[in-house]
Amino acid sequence: MTEFHEFMVAILRSGTPLVYVTMAGVIAQRAGVWHLGLEGVMIVGACATILGIVLTGSFAAAIVIACVLCVAASVLLWFVIEKLGANPIIAGLGLTGLGIGGTALAVQALFGSLAAVTAPFGVPRLGAAFGPYGALSIFVLMMPFVVWGMWVLLCRTRFGLRLAAAGEHPLAARSVGTDPARVRLIALAAGGVLCAIGGAELAAGGLTIFAQNMTAGRGFMSFAAVIFGAGHPIAAAFAAMFFSLVGVAGIRLQLLFGASIPHDVLLSLPYLATILGVWISGRMRGGAKAATEASELRDY
Amino acid sequence: MSNKPNANGLGAPLARLSRRRFLAATAGVSAVVGAGTTFPLAARADAGLVALVHTQAAGDSGPIDSMMGRLNQLSEAQGFETRAIYAQDPATYETVLRTLGDAGASIVLGTFPVISEAFKAVAPIYPDTRWIQLFGDAVDPPIGNLVTVSYDYYLGCYLSGIFAAHVSQSKQIGFIGGISIPPINADFNALQAGVHAVDPEASVTAAFAGSFQDPAKGYEIASQMFLDGIDYIQTDSAATDGGIIQAANEREGAMVSALDPAQYPLGPASVIGVVSLDFGQSLHNETSAALGADWQGGRHVPTGLGSGVIDFLRSPLYQEQGPAAIVARSDEAWPAVEAARAGILDGSVSVPFNTEL
C-alpha cells in the first residue's frame, strides 16, 4: 500500500505543474489562441517564484511577483498578436525563447552568475495531517478545485460562452456586443496566473531550485494535453495527468528493466504517449479538428 | 501607375516586396547585425582574444561555470579579452568557429565531443589561431594548431564505486546520468566495476533523466531509487543534480556523490563526496600553455588521476555534519579508495573503458 501511495505522490507531484499550465492552454485555446508560449510563461513563473523567495523571504510576495510577471508576459503576447497582427504560433514560440533567455538574463543580472539558484523554502506543504500525501504542496490540493472551477467558468457561465464565441466565431461575438480582442486579453491574462502557479509548483513544490531551461518541454507537453483533451478543461487535465503517469512509469521501468531494455526507449515513452494521445484524440473526439476550427483569430 | 494603397493597406512599393525578398533581406540584416554584436572582435584581435565556445548552458554549478570562472580569472591576471559563446545548435558550430577565426581570435577553446567535427573542419583554415578542444578524442592525422584534451572521468567513478561499496548499508547503489551517451555509459560501468571489486553481490542500477537541466526529473528518479532501498547515488547529470541532492536531503542516511565541490553546501548531510573533474583547472592549464611562445599544437592530452583535474573527493562538510555512523564507515573505507587510486596510477589496477550499457 505504501508503494501505491508513493507512486500516486510522484504522479501528483510531477503532474500538477502540467495541469495548471494545461488550464492556461485550454482557456487560451477557447479564446482562439494556440498558445505555444506556455513554456516561456511557465519558466518565468518558476524563475520569479524562486528569485522572489530568495529576494523577499516571503512565499506570498514571490507568488505575487510571479503572477504579475507572467500576466505581463501574456499581455505582451496578446499585444503582439492582436495589435501587431503577428501569427499567434510564431509569437508564442518567440515568447518561449524570450522566457528562457530572459530568465537566464535575470539570474545573471541579479547574482552575477548563471548557476542554479536555491531558495531556503518553497511552496507550503500539506503537512502530516495528509498522511503519505503530506509532502505535497498546497497547489496540489488546489488543483482539482481549479480544474472544476475552470469547467464551470468555461462551460456553465455567460463569460465562457463569450470566450468560446470569441474563439470560434469572432464576428458572431462582435454582433452581440462582445469585443473578441478584450476577451482574449482576459483569457491570456488568466492563463498567465495559471502558468505562474504551474511554474511555482515545478520549481518550489517538491524542489526549491531554479535552473536554466528547467521546464524542459513541459509547456509543450501541456499544449499537447490541450489538444489531447480537445480543449475541454477536465479532459485536458486528465490528459496532463496521463502524461505524468507515463513519465513516472518510465522512471519505474528504467529502474526495473533498464538492464534489458535501452534507456532511450524507456525515456521516450512520455513523448510516444503524447503522440499516441493526440492521435487518439483526433480520431475519437475530433480534438485536433476542433482545435483547428477554433484557431482563427481574425474577425471575419 | 497608381500608388494608392492596395487591399492590404500597403503602398505599391511595399506590396512589390515579395515575402521571399523580405525574408532574404531580413536574414542578411540579421547575419550582419549578429556578427557585429556577438563578435565585435576585429578591434580586439590585436590584444589577443581568447574565446570559449561552450555547447552546454552555463548555470550548471559544474563544468561550464567552472571554465567560465577560470577563464575570467586568467583574463584579469594576464590582461587579455575573452568571450564566452553558448553554441546551442550543432548546425551553428562551424559558423561560430569560422567567425572567430575570421576575427583573428588568438585562442579558441571548445567544449565536449559534439564540437569535434567543427574543430577539425575549421582549425586548418585558420593556422594563426590556436585551437583547443576540451573533452575530445585524438585527431588522426594530427592538425598542427589543434590540441585535444580527453578526461578519464570514469576512473573517478571507479573510485566512487569502491567507496560506495564500503559505505552503503543496503548494498544497493544508484547512478543517475543526464543522457545515455558513450562517456556517461562508461562512467556507469566504471562505477559498477568499482562496486563489484569490493562486493560482487551488490546491485548497481542506472537511470537517465534525458536532460542535463531537469532537476525536477532528477528529484523524481532519486526519490524512486531511495524508495527502492538504494542509499548511495552517483550523479552524472550537471544541473539535474540539484533535484537529486534535494531528494537525498529529505531522507535520513541517503548519500549522493556529485560532480563538483560547489555542490557540497547543497547537501551538507547528504553530499558525501564528488567525482571531481575540474574543467576550470584544465582550461587554466591549457590556456596558460597556449599563451606561451613555445606552445605545441598537433597533440592529444589525456588527463587522468594524479593530474589535479580528476579525482574522487570526500566532502569536508559531510565529515562535519553527516550521520556519525556513515562518517565512521567512510573513514574506514578511505584507505581502500587510496589503494585503488595508487593501483590505477602504478598500473596494477586496470579499469575497463566500456561505453556499452
XYZ file of C-alpha atoms in Angstrom:
657
model
C 0.000 0.000 0.000
C 2.877 2.320 0.790
C 4.259 1.779 -2.693
C 0.896 2.723 -4.189
C 0.800 5.949 -2.188
C 4.355 6.783 -3.168
C 3.504 6.170 -6.813
C 0.467 8.441 -6.515
C 2.548 11.115 -4.783
C 5.057 11.016 -7.633
C 2.305 11.316 -10.257
C 0.628 14.206 -8.450
C 3.922 15.978 -7.840
C 5.044 15.817 -11.445
C 1.546 16.195 -12.928
C 0.324 19.235 -11.013
C 2.517 21.790 -12.814
C 1.372 20.308 -16.114
C -2.303 20.588 -15.134
C -2.066 24.267 -14.209
C -0.267 25.128 -17.417
C -2.694 22.968 -19.375
C -5.564 25.013 -17.937
C -3.813 28.118 -19.238
C -3.632 26.463 -22.642
C -7.300 25.486 -22.505
C -8.561 28.983 -21.768
C -6.314 30.410 -24.494
C -7.430 27.780 -26.974
C -11.083 28.503 -26.197
C -10.353 32.139 -26.931
C -8.857 31.160 -30.276
C -5.152 31.343 -29.443
C -2.886 28.352 -29.972
C -0.689 29.162 -27.013
C 2.787 27.905 -27.878
C 4.236 30.373 -25.401
C 3.195 28.250 -22.411
C 6.766 27.027 -21.971
C 8.084 30.570 -21.825
C 5.462 31.851 -19.390
C 5.897 28.785 -17.200
C 9.638 29.283 -16.860
C 9.059 32.932 -15.964
C 6.766 31.704 -13.182
C 9.364 29.199 -11.969
C 12.175 31.728 -12.018
C 10.169 34.548 -10.440
C 8.994 32.310 -7.606
C 12.480 31.156 -6.610
C 14.070 34.576 -7.072
C 11.135 36.154 -5.263
C 11.597 33.854 -2.266
C 15.332 34.492 -2.215
C 14.993 38.260 -2.514
C 11.939 38.901 -0.309
C 11.995 35.952 2.073
C 8.246 35.592 1.597
C 6.407 32.961 -0.406
C 3.317 35.152 -0.721
C 5.339 38.021 -2.154
C 7.123 35.617 -4.504
C 3.925 34.188 -5.929
C 2.501 37.682 -6.412
C 5.652 38.678 -8.296
C 5.426 35.523 -10.388
C 1.781 36.199 -11.238
C 2.472 39.812 -12.179
C 5.370 38.876 -14.447
C 3.503 36.001 -16.086
C 0.474 38.190 -16.709
C 2.784 40.821 -18.190
C 4.312 38.216 -20.497
C 0.831 37.060 -21.525
C -0.288 40.620 -22.187
C 2.804 41.058 -24.340
C 1.762 38.023 -26.353
C -1.735 39.440 -26.724
C -0.349 42.786 -27.859
C 1.904 41.188 -30.470
C -0.930 39.041 -31.774
C -3.815 41.483 -31.635
C -2.234 44.851 -32.135
C 0.766 43.997 -34.279
C -1.029 41.277 -36.229
C 1.610 38.592 -35.645
C 0.973 34.933 -36.281
C -0.031 33.504 -32.859
C 2.059 30.358 -33.263
C 5.212 32.234 -34.191
C 4.571 34.798 -31.481
C 4.090 32.009 -28.941
C 7.348 30.365 -29.909
C 9.027 33.749 -29.658
C 7.620 34.178 -26.157
C 9.083 30.795 -25.222
C 12.508 31.935 -26.387
C 12.069 35.211 -24.551
C 11.118 33.410 -21.357
C 14.062 31.017 -21.447
C 16.572 33.707 -22.385
C 15.035 36.353 -20.159
C 15.147 34.199 -17.038
C 18.807 33.363 -17.677
C 19.498 37.064 -18.085
C 17.658 37.862 -14.856
C 19.673 35.305 -12.889
C 22.893 36.622 -14.400
C 21.952 40.210 -13.631
C 20.933 39.523 -10.036
C 23.595 37.042 -8.994
C 26.410 37.669 -11.467
C 26.376 34.011 -12.442
C 24.172 31.606 -14.326
C 24.382 28.961 -11.618
C 21.215 27.277 -10.373
C 19.508 29.299 -7.640
C 18.359 27.538 -4.477
C 15.686 29.034 -2.211
C 15.564 28.385 1.535
C 11.951 27.161 1.342
C 9.260 26.544 -1.239
C 5.507 26.266 -1.563
C 3.926 25.370 1.807
C 3.395 21.626 2.212
C 0.148 19.926 3.183
C 1.677 18.508 6.326
C 1.341 15.420 8.466
C -2.469 15.573 8.549
C -2.491 14.321 4.967
C -0.505 11.194 5.782
C 1.646 9.957 2.905
C 0.457 12.903 0.795
C 1.664 15.435 3.337
C 4.873 16.057 1.393
C 2.872 17.535 -1.477
C 2.334 21.263 -1.766
C -0.895 23.196 -1.263
C -1.074 23.743 -5.022
C -1.659 20.010 -5.458
C -4.667 20.223 -3.162
C -5.946 23.279 -5.023
C -5.544 21.651 -8.416
C -8.855 19.685 -8.663
C -10.796 22.738 -7.493
C -9.090 24.884 -10.112
C -9.948 22.346 -12.829
C -13.544 22.190 -11.634
C -13.695 25.975 -11.461
C -12.339 26.187 -14.979
C -15.022 23.802 -16.188
C -17.726 25.894 -14.527
C -16.256 29.080 -15.941
C -15.909 27.809 -19.483
C -18.942 25.549 -19.776
C -21.524 26.966 -17.394
C -21.202 30.739 -17.448
C -22.023 33.595 -19.785
C -18.330 34.526 -19.845
C -17.497 31.004 -21.036
C -19.930 31.383 -23.924
C -18.444 34.730 -24.860
C -14.985 33.221 -24.695
C -15.960 30.353 -26.977
C -17.646 32.761 -29.367
C -14.564 34.969 -29.436
C -12.509 31.937 -30.346
C -14.798 30.136 -32.735
C -16.681 32.953 -34.431
C -15.422 36.425 -33.573
C -17.925 38.133 -35.846
C -20.820 36.489 -34.036
C -19.337 37.581 -30.731
C -18.940 41.112 -32.009
C -22.524 41.165 -33.278
C -23.796 40.738 -29.726
C -21.535 43.433 -28.333
C -18.587 41.334 -27.191
C -15.145 42.552 -28.106
C -13.156 39.397 -29.058
C -9.817 41.106 -28.526
C -10.770 42.105 -24.994
C -11.988 38.603 -24.219
C -8.689 37.164 -25.466
C -6.793 39.611 -23.292
C -8.710 38.407 -20.239
C -8.150 34.771 -21.238
C -4.412 35.183 -21.745
C -4.023 37.157 -18.522
C -5.862 34.463 -16.572
C -3.614 31.927 -18.275
C -0.629 33.926 -17.072
C -1.732 33.436 -13.464
C -2.166 29.696 -14.046
C 1.278 29.447 -15.660
C 2.756 31.295 -12.693
C 1.267 28.720 -10.332
C 2.426 25.871 -12.580
C 5.939 27.272 -12.734
C 5.956 27.871 -8.979
C 4.877 24.295 -8.344
C 7.596 22.963 -10.647
C 10.418 24.946 -9.065
C 9.193 25.211 -5.485
C 6.626 22.446 -4.997
C 8.885 19.469 -4.360
C 12.101 21.312 -5.138
C 13.419 24.710 -4.138
C 15.607 25.228 -7.188
C 15.592 27.250 -10.339
C 17.913 26.048 -13.108
C 18.073 27.416 -16.625
C 15.595 25.840 -19.007
C 14.282 23.630 -16.211
C 10.804 23.430 -17.714
C 12.414 21.002 -20.193
C 9.489 20.910 -22.626
C 6.692 20.708 -20.041
C 4.964 23.732 -21.574
C 4.814 21.953 -24.901
C 3.513 18.795 -23.234
C 0.787 20.915 -21.662
C -0.066 22.235 -25.082
C -0.302 18.631 -26.292
C -2.617 17.886 -23.364
C -4.893 20.700 -24.529
C -5.106 19.063 -27.945
C -5.464 15.595 -26.415
C -8.332 16.855 -24.287
C -9.955 18.634 -27.231
C -9.868 21.911 -25.313
C -12.149 20.608 -22.545
C -10.787 21.517 -19.116
C -11.495 18.203 -17.407
C -10.390 16.064 -20.345
C -7.242 18.152 -20.760
C -6.461 17.855 -17.043
C -6.770 14.082 -17.291
C -4.536 14.159 -20.358
C -1.898 16.081 -18.395
C -2.102 13.606 -15.527
C -1.836 10.771 -18.033
C 1.412 12.250 -19.341
C 2.635 12.475 -15.780
C 1.683 8.870 -15.134
C 3.572 7.735 -18.209
C 6.603 9.798 -17.164
C 6.676 8.318 -13.670
C 6.083 4.846 -15.092
C 9.003 5.461 -17.453
C 11.277 6.087 -14.469
C 9.995 2.960 -12.735
C 10.546 0.916 -15.906
C 14.106 2.239 -16.142
C 14.791 1.025 -12.624
C 13.170 -2.350 -13.237
C 14.154 -3.114 -16.819
C 16.969 -0.674 -17.558
C 19.426 -3.513 -17.808
C 17.467 -5.281 -20.551
C 15.638 -2.504 -22.452
C 17.534 0.507 -23.831
C 17.077 3.544 -21.583
C 16.360 5.742 -24.566
C 13.312 3.666 -25.409
C 12.004 3.937 -21.862
C 12.728 7.652 -21.724
C 10.834 8.254 -24.930
C 7.626 6.733 -23.514
C 6.060 10.057 -22.422
C 6.641 11.522 -25.863
C 5.299 8.431 -27.597
C 2.278 8.622 -25.303
C 1.848 12.272 -26.273
C 1.808 11.437 -29.965
C -0.496 8.492 -29.381
C -2.781 10.582 -27.218
C -3.098 13.364 -29.739
C -3.771 10.817 -32.463
C -6.447 9.046 -30.401
C -7.988 12.392 -29.546
C -8.104 13.334 -33.191
C -9.715 10.043 -34.101
C -12.218 9.756 -31.277
C -13.222 13.281 -30.394
C -12.211 15.407 -33.295
C -9.713 17.018 -30.951
C -7.233 18.284 -33.476
C -10.044 19.233 -35.834
C -11.860 21.108 -33.105
C -8.702 22.906 -32.175
C -8.066 23.830 -35.792
C -11.528 25.246 -36.159
C -11.001 27.413 -33.123
C -7.669 28.710 -34.289
C -8.872 31.540 -36.490
C -8.047 34.755 -34.768
C -9.070 37.375 -37.219
C -12.573 38.775 -37.289
C -14.392 37.645 -40.378
C 0.830 53.510 -62.268
C -1.283 54.326 -59.296
C 0.427 54.374 -55.942
C -2.744 54.104 -53.906
C -2.936 51.557 -51.096
C -3.763 48.029 -52.138
C -6.190 45.681 -50.419
C -3.795 45.188 -47.548
C -3.490 48.863 -46.986
C 0.096 48.845 -48.202
C 1.533 51.181 -50.734
C 2.714 49.762 -54.071
C 6.450 49.859 -53.270
C 5.898 47.834 -50.122
C 3.491 45.493 -51.878
C 6.170 44.737 -54.501
C 8.421 43.454 -51.750
C 7.791 39.740 -52.039
C 7.890 37.515 -48.998
C 10.989 35.770 -50.361
C 12.837 39.061 -50.776
C 11.720 40.207 -47.375
C 12.981 37.001 -45.752
C 16.261 37.160 -47.637
C 16.774 40.776 -46.656
C 15.892 40.011 -43.040
C 18.330 37.085 -42.948
C 21.065 39.272 -44.372
C 20.462 42.055 -41.889
C 20.323 39.529 -39.038
C 23.612 37.972 -40.083
C 25.340 41.331 -40.284
C 23.891 42.589 -37.006
C 24.538 39.255 -35.307
C 28.131 39.124 -36.401
C 28.619 42.716 -35.392
C 27.104 42.440 -31.946
C 28.092 38.930 -30.942
C 31.626 39.027 -32.177
C 32.915 42.581 -32.205
C 36.290 41.033 -32.400
C 38.323 42.742 -35.017
C 39.266 45.578 -32.715
C 40.311 43.143 -30.042
C 42.206 40.601 -32.082
C 45.428 42.545 -31.768
C 45.191 42.385 -27.990
C 44.723 38.638 -28.228
C 41.201 37.412 -27.846
C 40.555 34.102 -26.086
C 37.129 32.654 -26.823
C 35.335 29.807 -25.111
C 32.656 28.138 -27.228
C 30.539 26.052 -24.864
C 27.948 23.595 -26.106
C 26.198 23.170 -22.765
C 24.443 26.027 -20.994
C 26.093 27.886 -18.184
C 24.447 27.720 -14.773
C 25.291 24.078 -14.148
C 27.313 24.682 -10.983
C 29.759 22.428 -12.762
C 31.931 22.301 -15.858
C 30.750 25.359 -17.757
C 30.543 27.641 -14.749
C 33.936 26.397 -13.644
C 35.506 27.046 -17.053
C 33.977 30.496 -17.398
C 35.126 31.436 -13.915
C 38.700 30.330 -14.511
C 38.827 31.998 -17.913
C 37.736 35.281 -16.364
C 40.334 34.913 -13.602
C 43.050 34.236 -16.133
C 41.891 37.153 -18.247
C 42.083 39.541 -15.302
C 45.505 38.227 -14.338
C 47.003 38.382 -17.824
C 45.002 41.165 -19.412
C 43.505 39.568 -22.482
C 39.984 39.872 -23.813
C 37.592 36.949 -23.501
C 34.308 35.898 -24.980
C 32.110 33.022 -23.823
C 29.754 31.947 -26.581
C 26.977 29.432 -25.987
C 26.596 27.388 -29.191
C 23.379 25.509 -28.591
C 22.654 24.330 -32.105
C 25.128 21.919 -33.739
C 24.300 23.480 -37.086
C 25.920 26.715 -35.915
C 29.173 25.287 -34.525
C 31.179 25.715 -37.699
C 29.794 29.186 -38.352
C 30.678 30.323 -34.854
C 34.220 28.939 -35.158
C 34.742 30.470 -38.602
C 33.555 33.840 -37.350
C 36.087 33.670 -34.535
C 38.803 32.633 -36.978
C 37.913 35.454 -39.367
C 38.101 37.903 -36.492
C 41.636 36.771 -35.695
C 40.997 35.265 -32.267
C 44.301 34.082 -30.850
C 42.942 31.104 -28.911
C 39.626 29.324 -29.327
C 38.542 26.746 -26.764
C 35.592 24.444 -27.383
C 33.806 22.028 -25.112
C 32.750 18.408 -25.374
C 32.897 15.791 -28.122
C 29.938 17.183 -30.066
C 32.052 20.032 -31.412
C 34.887 17.773 -32.640
C 33.955 17.731 -36.307
C 33.608 21.500 -36.474
C 37.051 21.935 -34.881
C 38.606 19.511 -37.350
C 36.997 21.328 -40.253
C 37.852 24.870 -39.209
C 41.241 24.674 -37.465
C 43.313 24.055 -40.641
C 41.727 27.092 -42.323
C 42.980 29.459 -39.598
C 46.591 28.445 -38.873
C 47.303 31.577 -36.827
C 44.645 30.689 -34.281
C 45.392 28.142 -31.563
C 42.504 25.719 -31.212
C 41.914 23.693 -28.053
C 39.140 21.174 -27.711
C 38.357 20.258 -24.130
C 36.915 16.763 -23.858
C 37.683 15.419 -27.290
C 39.320 12.378 -28.807
C 42.699 12.437 -30.511
C 42.645 13.649 -34.118
C 44.201 11.422 -36.727
C 46.159 12.736 -38.581
C 47.059 15.496 -36.092
C 46.336 19.112 -37.008
C 49.265 21.422 -36.309
C 47.348 24.140 -34.485
C 44.853 21.917 -32.647
C 45.180 20.326 -29.217
C 42.567 17.897 -27.952
C 42.141 17.078 -24.279
C 40.408 13.944 -23.002
C 39.377 13.179 -19.436
C 39.384 9.761 -17.862
C 36.465 10.681 -15.646
C 35.442 7.081 -15.443
C 38.473 6.430 -13.241
C 36.994 8.758 -10.623
C 33.699 6.877 -10.903
C 35.569 3.649 -10.268
C 36.911 5.109 -7.018
C 33.386 6.244 -6.127
C 32.238 2.648 -6.663
C 34.923 1.345 -4.297
C 33.828 3.923 -1.724
C 30.102 3.228 -2.247
C 30.504 -0.495 -1.704
C 32.080 0.222 1.660
C 29.711 2.918 2.955
C 26.402 1.616 1.624
C 24.394 -0.317 4.182
C 21.802 -1.657 1.762
C 24.461 -2.632 -0.785
C 22.247 -1.042 -3.432
C 23.960 1.683 -5.421
C 22.328 4.036 -7.939
C 23.639 6.063 -10.861
C 21.728 8.944 -12.483
C 23.074 10.281 -15.750
C 21.837 13.148 -17.877
C 21.704 11.323 -21.192
C 22.884 7.863 -22.132
C 25.901 8.716 -24.282
C 29.157 6.736 -24.515
C 31.229 8.684 -21.937
C 28.374 8.662 -19.414
C 27.793 4.953 -20.025
C 31.497 4.371 -19.383
C 31.179 6.236 -16.082
C 28.349 3.943 -15.020
C 30.274 0.827 -15.994
C 33.328 2.009 -14.074
C 31.188 2.736 -11.001
C 29.742 -0.755 -11.273
C 33.226 -2.250 -11.662
C 34.377 -0.418 -8.534
C 31.389 -1.633 -6.512
C 31.815 -5.220 -7.682
C 35.547 -5.150 -6.992
C 34.612 -4.857 -3.319
C 31.279 -6.677 -3.228
C 30.268 -8.736 -6.262
C 26.795 -9.245 -4.774
C 25.964 -5.531 -4.519
C 23.467 -4.178 -7.035
C 24.108 -1.140 -9.200
C 21.171 0.482 -11.008
C 21.363 3.145 -13.708
C 18.728 5.644 -14.774
C 18.842 8.676 -17.043
C 16.919 11.924 -16.780
C 17.000 12.597 -20.514
C 18.365 16.074 -19.840
C 21.247 17.755 -18.064
C 18.958 20.598 -16.961
C 15.926 18.980 -15.382
C 16.186 18.981 -11.576
C 12.507 18.017 -11.256
C 13.153 14.785 -13.163
C 16.292 14.181 -11.127
C 14.230 14.579 -7.958
C 11.670 12.008 -9.127
C 14.273 9.450 -10.183
C 16.249 9.824 -6.966
C 13.084 9.597 -4.863
C 12.143 6.327 -6.520
C 15.657 4.975 -6.137
C 15.694 5.764 -2.421
C 12.290 4.111 -2.038
C 13.718 1.000 -3.654
C 16.357 0.830 -0.944
C 19.238 2.459 -2.794
C 21.193 4.531 -0.308
C 24.093 5.844 -2.431
C 23.654 7.640 -5.762
C 26.432 8.735 -8.080
C 25.259 11.655 -10.193
C 26.445 12.482 -13.702
C 23.870 14.972 -14.857
C 25.011 18.611 -14.405
C 22.139 20.892 -13.351
C 19.824 17.900 -12.909
C 21.931 17.054 -9.855
C 20.179 19.757 -7.832
C 16.977 17.709 -7.711
C 18.860 14.533 -6.808
C 20.543 16.253 -3.892
C 17.241 17.703 -2.674
C 15.662 14.248 -2.739
C 18.591 12.945 -0.688
C 18.218 15.812 1.778
C 14.716 14.564 2.603
C 15.855 11.054 3.556
C 17.856 10.067 6.566
C 21.071 8.333 5.620
C 20.769 8.913 1.871
C 24.134 9.638 0.243
C 24.986 11.366 -3.009
C 28.303 11.578 -4.774
C 28.047 14.592 -7.046
C 30.248 16.328 -9.616
C 31.719 19.456 -8.155
C 32.816 20.705 -4.735
C 30.474 23.674 -5.264
C 27.661 21.193 -4.602
C 28.774 20.407 -1.034
C 26.653 23.170 0.530
C 23.527 21.972 -1.320
C 23.559 18.843 0.847
C 25.823 19.208 3.867
C 24.452 15.955 5.302
C 23.802 14.137 2.032
C 26.571 15.004 -0.456
C 29.217 12.665 0.865
C 31.712 13.313 -1.909
C 32.289 14.225 -5.531
C 33.904 12.669 -8.540
C 35.560 15.907 -9.363
C 36.519 16.896 -12.856
C 37.981 20.334 -12.541
C 37.344 21.648 -16.027
C 38.335 25.085 -14.811
C 41.773 23.835 -13.826
C 42.106 22.040 -17.146
C 41.127 25.163 -19.071
C 43.607 27.151 -16.990
C 46.389 24.673 -17.760
C 45.740 24.533 -21.494
C 45.101 28.259 -21.958
C 48.219 29.181 -19.999
C 50.242 26.858 -22.192
C 48.690 28.255 -25.376
C 49.519 31.809 -24.331
C 53.197 30.885 -24.276
C 55.532 31.180 -27.231
C 56.597 27.538 -27.079
C 53.097 26.086 -27.396
C 52.981 22.933 -29.490
C 49.887 22.004 -31.459
C 49.051 18.693 -33.075
C 48.860 16.928 -29.714
C 46.378 14.952 -27.688
C 46.459 15.429 -23.911
C 44.942 12.558 -21.928
C 44.011 13.673 -18.403
C 43.532 11.147 -15.646
C 44.044 10.686 -11.932
C 47.060 12.434 -10.491
C 46.727 15.417 -12.818
C 44.883 17.597 -10.309
C 41.944 17.662 -12.680
C 40.163 14.372 -11.912
C 39.762 12.743 -8.504
C 37.266 11.346 -6.037
C 36.994 13.655 -3.040
C 35.175 13.461 0.264
C 33.096 16.423 1.373
C 34.535 18.165 4.421
C 31.037 19.481 5.187
C 29.688 15.925 5.298
C 32.528 14.902 7.558
C 31.292 17.570 9.988
C 27.518 17.345 9.550
C 26.786 13.868 8.171
C 25.472 10.987 10.295
C 28.263 9.843 12.607
C 27.907 6.173 11.708
C 28.316 6.843 7.991
C 31.192 9.218 8.569
C 32.901 6.459 10.553
C 32.336 3.984 7.725
C 33.699 6.482 5.216
C 36.848 6.852 7.324
C 37.243 3.081 7.288
C 36.650 2.972 3.514
C 39.120 5.685 2.600
C 42.293 3.534 2.703
C 40.685 1.216 0.138
C 39.988 4.209 -2.125
C 43.553 5.430 -1.791
C 44.879 1.952 -2.515
C 42.749 1.752 -5.671
C 43.935 5.205 -6.763
C 47.545 4.189 -6.268
C 46.913 0.957 -8.149
C 45.466 2.832 -11.134
C 48.401 5.233 -11.158
C 51.032 2.488 -10.993
C 49.164 0.324 -13.479
C 48.417 -2.577 -11.156
C 44.671 -1.835 -11.291
C 43.060 -1.722 -14.701
C 39.652 -0.123 -15.171
C 37.912 -1.007 -18.437
C 36.534 1.844 -20.540
C 33.249 0.301 -21.605
C 30.726 2.542 -23.340
C 28.020 -0.102 -23.757
C 25.171 -0.440 -21.279
